[in-house]
Amino acid sequence: MAEHAYILAFDTANEVVAVGLGRIDAASRDDVATLRRPCALSDIAAVREVEAHRASNTVLLSLVDDVLDEAGVSKDMIAAVVCGRGPGSFTGVRICMATAKGAASALEVPLFGVSTLDAVAWNAWAQGLRGRVLVAADAMRKEVYPVLFDIAEAGVSRLTADAVVKAVDAPAWAAGALQALGESADACRFDAVLGDGLVKYADIFEPLGAVADESLWAVSGRGLLLAERLGADPATLLPVYTRLSDAEENERIRLAKEDGGKNLRTGVQLFEGSQDAAPIDYRPLDAAHAADVARLEQMTMGSDAWKASLVADELPRKDRTWWAAFDGPVLVGYCGGWVVDGQVQILKIATDPAYRRRGIAAELIALVASDARNLGATEMSLEVRASNAGAQTFYERMGLANIGTRPHYYSDREDATIMSGPLPEARRDVAGMRLHVDDVAGGTDACETASHPLILAIESSCDETAASIVDGTGALLSDVVASQIDFHSRFGGVVPEIASRKHIEAICGVCDECLESAARSLGVRGLRWRDLDAVAVTYAPGLVGALVVGVAFAKGAAWGADLPLIAVNHLEGHLYANKIATPDIQPPMVVSLVSGGHTMLVHVRDWGDYVTMGSTIDDAVGEAFDKVAKALGLGYPGGPIISKLAAKGDPKAIDFPRALMHSGDLRFSLSGLKTAVTTYIQKEQQAGRELDMPNIAASFQQAVVDVQVKKAMAALDETGAREFCVGGGVSANPGLRAAYEKACKKRGVRLSMPPLSACGDQAAMIALVAHDRYKQGKFADWSLDVKAHAPLDEAY
Ligand code: KG4
Ligand code: ZN
């Protein structure tokens, strides 16, 4: 057996889960270049396809195990993992890719991506179909993903790049594609049409060619093994989307209008002190700033400068992406790209001469590249003046190469050098985010003497991608957080689709850094997945599409390293975060959980035994902070901004309502308070008075704090508990913390609070829960799924 090695491929982009196991020559096992070539395949060992109906996350890994069993292959014989990149259901593709990233990382083998549609075509090739073929996959919302292929005896060649079109426009798209290939589009008929787009749109596709047998419509294990592979590094492989998120699409439409340029400013950074002295703001370019672009064009481009109208004309186009850099209100740079045939062409890039050498151009290119990738591009090209050696070096460092010259391209007849190459990766630490890394313990133990179990925990329930490692004593060895807040703040809240996309971009980088950071804490050279004893992950509650990335990745990694899997409830994590500062807290106690999504008082009768005593009947506390900040025009997230302002104001200045203060129960209501604040603001503005922001913030915050403290004390009375603790983003609020200190002291109740960095979402808290679960022997299996809601009271 040992003379063979295998490639494991799977895909869950659509309704079918497909798995394939291919045998390769063992000699090519360690040669990535050879592995990338499909011809390295000497045999197909086993394949499996099942209908999954949106349950791919629960069946994928057991199906993989079945396939390995059938072929009698063990995991150490896997030389590479291959996963379908879509296009398909966004969540479906992310499940597949996150699992594959986890598995490849833990197995320490390369990860390749294949186009799901190429795999469909290759399967058809294997089944003997030949000729010019149109594959159309269902893209939901009355759209399809069409691709043209030529299938010959020798194999499959792809004729068009990934695209998404309205199903009714597919015939026109096909005619256009033929024309672009220099062929007659008159009789637009193909040798075969296939793909799951035909399920709903048979009437549209039937006139375009012979409908292939239905068994050829879906992706198969065989097709996945045969299709062209790209990539190698688990960290950098990304799904094919072909569209931006709806929030971004809508923003585009809004910003293209002259008066739509009211962008929210980025809020206070999560980790104070980490921000640059005078941060530059990056936002999509809007029509209101077209004139500023024209002004900079004049300054930097001479007679090749674009006029404002030309710039404004670009903005509403679906295949364009334009970003701008601002210093306060002043536009200091911009970059525009045009996505066509899988390539983004940089139309314009410039920075104000006074702002050069600050990395602005690179940041703008990264933002355009990121959009372009989401729109289906894989390459970038641009023109640069032949004499501009500095710029050429800059682009070379980005991975672009000189591929030719356009003679007399500029109006002064200077030549343009054409440069092109793969899309540059996101800058900063991972996925355009700055990592917050804590190497926690400072031990010098060698790994063999590290206290086991070592558990790596992952958190991805909202907009933080986080990982942390805890040792057998409950000490944290590393704590890494990538906050996506910069990508959401301009929308005034977390955009679920953007959150999911960022998680899949960041998850490998965050976990790699977590392992390295734990190794530093242990004083060892490196820590590998297989040195761990378990992998833990938040499975609920939270955003389903975000949770799924962490869960699929954790499952893949646990599977790859043969480790047990531990599922953790996010809310229990916030409770356990109190152990970071106070390791000896003991139930019975009361915990107040206050975040952007939750407001509740919980009786902790024992670890794992929780009774929710009361919660909010409308908005969560953090939500109220966010909404009030929005009403005051202060940006997102509101909590940190309001609490800073409140420190300068008079909490008694305005008498805002304290809802349910005397209700005699432990329910909360915050929507009335939010309305009272917005009404107050309107009245003041109508009366022509200037808003006293600090007083509004302080009075609002005091109204929140009064109710929180009153009810918390009532919960302590009701339970007789002598310990009180807090958790969730709002528990970082200084006013609330001070009020609890006072109230608990007065009562002789011990108060524990997480450190400020552990109030919001991170994975250290998940690791601490997992530490207990491991001791109890409570493990999850490969069918673990995510849940949007999961009350703490339910045992899991
Ligand atoms: O726990 P978290 O990071 O994420 C959720 O699970 O929601 O909480 C985020 C929430 C946001 O609504 C934010 O405005 C709020 O916590 N927050 C604060 C403060 N810091 C964050 N609210 C009040 N005062 C703060 N200092
Ligand atoms: Zn949370």
PDB file of N, CA and C in Angstrom, residues 404-443:
ATOM      1  N   GLY A 404       4.525  43.635 -21.971  1.00  0.00           N
ATOM      2  CA  GLY A 404       4.520  44.226 -23.306  1.00  0.00           C
ATOM      3  C   GLY A 404       4.420  45.739 -23.259  1.00  0.00           C
ATOM      4  N   THR A 405       4.295  46.326 -24.432  1.00  0.00           N
ATOM      5  CA  THR A 405       4.287  47.789 -24.538  1.00  0.00           C
ATOM      6  C   THR A 405       3.118  48.233 -25.402  1.00  0.00           C
ATOM      7  N   ARG A 406       2.485  49.328 -25.002  1.00  0.00           N
ATOM      8  CA  ARG A 406       1.533  49.977 -25.903  1.00  0.00           C
ATOM      9  C   ARG A 406       2.221  51.243 -26.397  1.00  0.00           C
ATOM     10  N   PRO A 407       2.604  51.258 -27.671  1.00  0.00           N
ATOM     11  CA  PRO A 407       3.360  52.420 -28.181  1.00  0.00           C
ATOM     12  C   PRO A 407       2.501  53.686 -28.152  1.00  0.00           C
ATOM     13  N   HIS A 408       3.131  54.770 -27.787  1.00  0.00           N
ATOM     14  CA  HIS A 408       2.496  56.102 -27.818  1.00  0.00           C
ATOM     15  C   HIS A 408       1.144  56.111 -27.125  1.00  0.00           C
ATOM     16  N   TYR A 409       1.021  55.439 -26.022  1.00  0.00           N
ATOM     17  CA  TYR A 409      -0.262  55.281 -25.354  1.00  0.00           C
ATOM     18  C   TYR A 409      -0.742  56.592 -24.722  1.00  0.00           C
ATOM     19  N   TYR A 410       0.194  57.337 -24.174  1.00  0.00           N
ATOM     20  CA  TYR A 410      -0.198  58.569 -23.488  1.00  0.00           C
ATOM     21  C   TYR A 410      -0.286  59.726 -24.481  1.00  0.00           C
ATOM     22  N   SER A 411      -1.008  60.790 -24.081  1.00  0.00           N
ATOM     23  CA  SER A 411      -1.263  61.864 -25.037  1.00  0.00           C
ATOM     24  C   SER A 411       0.033  62.579 -25.434  1.00  0.00           C
ATOM     25  N   ASP A 412       1.074  62.479 -24.599  1.00  0.00           N
ATOM     26  CA  ASP A 412       2.359  63.063 -25.009  1.00  0.00           C
ATOM     27  C   ASP A 412       3.196  62.051 -25.795  1.00  0.00           C
ATOM     28  N   ARG A 413       2.560  60.976 -26.220  1.00  0.00           N
ATOM     29  CA  ARG A 413       3.134  59.934 -27.064  1.00  0.00           C
ATOM     30  C   ARG A 413       4.149  59.034 -26.355  1.00  0.00           C
ATOM     31  N   GLU A 414       4.191  59.127 -25.020  1.00  0.00           N
ATOM     32  CA  GLU A 414       5.079  58.196 -24.305  1.00  0.00           C
ATOM     33  C   GLU A 414       4.456  56.795 -24.362  1.00  0.00           C
ATOM     34  N   ASP A 415       5.303  55.760 -24.392  1.00  0.00           N
ATOM     35  CA  ASP A 415       4.810  54.382 -24.401  1.00  0.00           C
ATOM     36  C   ASP A 415       4.273  53.995 -23.024  1.00  0.00           C
ATOM     37  N   ALA A 416       3.344  53.057 -23.035  1.00  0.00           N
ATOM     38  CA  ALA A 416       2.889  52.464 -21.778  1.00  0.00           C
ATOM     39  C   ALA A 416       3.485  51.077 -21.676  1.00  0.00           C
ATOM     40  N   THR A 417       3.964  50.742 -20.484  1.00  0.00           N
ATOM     41  CA  THR A 417       4.383  49.372 -20.212  1.00  0.00           C
ATOM     42  C   THR A 417       3.166  48.645 -19.653  1.00  0.00           C
ATOM     43  N   ILE A 418       2.853  47.479 -20.223  1.00  0.00           N
ATOM     44  CA  ILE A 418       1.707  46.721 -19.717  1.00  0.00           C
ATOM     45  C   ILE A 418       2.227  45.735 -18.677  1.00  0.00           C
ATOM     46  N   MET A 419       1.600  45.754 -17.521  1.00  0.00           N
ATOM     47  CA  MET A 419       2.008  44.809 -16.482  1.00  0.00           C
ATOM     48  C   MET A 419       0.814  43.957 -16.091  1.00  0.00           C
ATOM     49  N   SER A 420       1.076  42.703 -15.808  1.00  0.00           N
ATOM     50  CA  SER A 420      -0.043  41.857 -15.427  1.00  0.00           C
ATOM     51  C   SER A 420       0.439  40.705 -14.545  1.00  0.00           C
ATOM     52  N   GLY A 421      -0.482  40.123 -13.818  1.00  0.00           N
ATOM     53  CA  GLY A 421      -0.132  39.037 -12.912  1.00  0.00           C
ATOM     54  C   GLY A 421      -1.333  38.629 -12.090  1.00  0.00           C
ATOM     55  N   PRO A 422      -1.114  37.692 -11.163  1.00  0.00           N
ATOM     56  CA  PRO A 422      -2.234  37.262 -10.326  1.00  0.00           C
ATOM     57  C   PRO A 422      -2.723  38.404  -9.435  1.00  0.00           C
ATOM     58  N   LEU A 423      -3.976  38.358  -9.034  1.00  0.00           N
ATOM     59  CA  LEU A 423      -4.520  39.381  -8.140  1.00  0.00           C
ATOM     60  C   LEU A 423      -3.702  39.404  -6.857  1.00  0.00           C
ATOM     61  N   PRO A 424      -3.257  40.592  -6.436  1.00  0.00           N
ATOM     62  CA  PRO A 424      -2.484  40.641  -5.193  1.00  0.00           C
ATOM     63  C   PRO A 424      -3.329  40.222  -3.989  1.00  0.00           C
ATOM     64  N   GLU A 425      -2.686  39.607  -3.012  1.00  0.00           N
ATOM     65  CA  GLU A 425      -3.375  39.211  -1.785  1.00  0.00           C
ATOM     66  C   GLU A 425      -3.706  40.458  -0.972  1.00  0.00           C
ATOM     67  N   ALA A 426      -4.670  40.284  -0.065  1.00  0.00           N
ATOM     68  CA  ALA A 426      -5.009  41.387   0.825  1.00  0.00           C
ATOM     69  C   ALA A 426      -3.804  41.731   1.680  1.00  0.00           C
ATOM     70  N   ARG A 427      -3.626  42.991   1.954  1.00  0.00           N
ATOM     71  CA  ARG A 427      -2.494  43.405   2.774  1.00  0.00           C
ATOM     72  C   ARG A 427      -2.815  43.288   4.255  1.00  0.00           C
ATOM     73  N   ARG A 428      -1.922  43.803   5.060  1.00  0.00           N
ATOM     74  CA  ARG A 428      -1.979  43.675   6.523  1.00  0.00           C
ATOM     75  C   ARG A 428      -1.829  42.215   6.909  1.00  0.00           C
ATOM     76  N   ASP A 429      -2.102  41.880   8.134  1.00  0.00           N
ATOM     77  CA  ASP A 429      -1.729  40.553   8.629  1.00  0.00           C
ATOM     78  C   ASP A 429      -2.495  39.427   7.941  1.00  0.00           C
ATOM     79  N   VAL A 430      -3.812  39.470   8.006  1.00  0.00           N
ATOM     80  CA  VAL A 430      -4.607  38.497   7.249  1.00  0.00           C
ATOM     81  C   VAL A 430      -5.820  39.201   6.665  1.00  0.00           C
ATOM     82  N   ALA A 431      -6.149  38.853   5.435  1.00  0.00           N
ATOM     83  CA  ALA A 431      -7.391  39.301   4.814  1.00  0.00           C
ATOM     84  C   ALA A 431      -7.664  40.787   5.024  1.00  0.00           C
ATOM     85  N   GLY A 432      -6.620  41.604   4.994  1.00  0.00           N
ATOM     86  CA  GLY A 432      -6.811  43.039   5.135  1.00  0.00           C
ATOM     87  C   GLY A 432      -7.095  43.478   6.557  1.00  0.00           C
ATOM     88  N   MET A 433      -6.963  42.550   7.518  1.00  0.00           N
ATOM     89  CA  MET A 433      -7.224  42.897   8.912  1.00  0.00           C
ATOM     90  C   MET A 433      -5.925  42.871   9.705  1.00  0.00           C
ATOM     91  N   ARG A 434      -5.870  43.688  10.726  1.00  0.00           N
ATOM     92  CA  ARG A 434      -4.713  43.654  11.609  1.00  0.00           C
ATOM     93  C   ARG A 434      -5.011  42.643  12.709  1.00  0.00           C
ATOM     94  N   LEU A 435      -4.093  41.737  12.934  1.00  0.00           N
ATOM     95  CA  LEU A 435      -4.320  40.722  13.964  1.00  0.00           C
ATOM     96  C   LEU A 435      -3.975  41.282  15.328  1.00  0.00           C
ATOM     97  N   HIS A 436      -4.846  40.988  16.277  1.00  0.00           N
ATOM     98  CA  HIS A 436      -4.521  41.292  17.661  1.00  0.00           C
ATOM     99  C   HIS A 436      -4.051  39.988  18.289  1.00  0.00           C
ATOM    100  N   VAL A 437      -2.770  39.947  18.682  1.00  0.00           N
ATOM    101  CA  VAL A 437      -2.191  38.684  19.156  1.00  0.00           C
ATOM    102  C   VAL A 437      -1.719  38.820  20.595  1.00  0.00           C
ATOM    103  N   ASP A 438      -2.119  37.915  21.438  1.00  0.00           N
ATOM    104  CA  ASP A 438      -1.620  37.836  22.807  1.00  0.00           C
ATOM    105  C   ASP A 438      -0.915  36.506  23.001  1.00  0.00           C
ATOM    106  N   ASP A 439       0.409  36.563  23.237  1.00  0.00           N
ATOM    107  CA  ASP A 439       1.081  35.334  23.674  1.00  0.00           C
ATOM    108  C   ASP A 439       0.890  35.368  25.180  1.00  0.00           C
ATOM    109  N   VAL A 440       0.099  34.498  25.706  1.00  0.00           N
ATOM    110  CA  VAL A 440      -0.300  34.757  27.076  1.00  0.00           C
ATOM    111  C   VAL A 440       0.709  34.292  28.104  1.00  0.00           C
ATOM    112  N   ALA A 441       0.920  32.975  28.210  1.00  0.00           N
ATOM    113  CA  ALA A 441       1.853  32.495  29.222  1.00  0.00           C
ATOM    114  C   ALA A 441       3.282  32.712  28.740  1.00  0.00           C
ATOM    115  N   GLY A 442       4.239  32.758  29.638  1.00  0.00           N
ATOM    116  CA  GLY A 442       5.627  32.976  29.232  1.00  0.00           C
ATOM    117  C   GLY A 442       6.499  31.795  29.576  1.00  0.00           C
ATOM    118  N   GLY A 443       5.950  30.613  29.587  1.00  0.00           N
ATOM    119  CA  GLY A 443       6.659  29.411  30.037  1.00  0.00           C
ATOM    120  C   GLY A 443       7.833  29.047  29.145  1.00  0.00           C
TER     121      GLY A 443
END
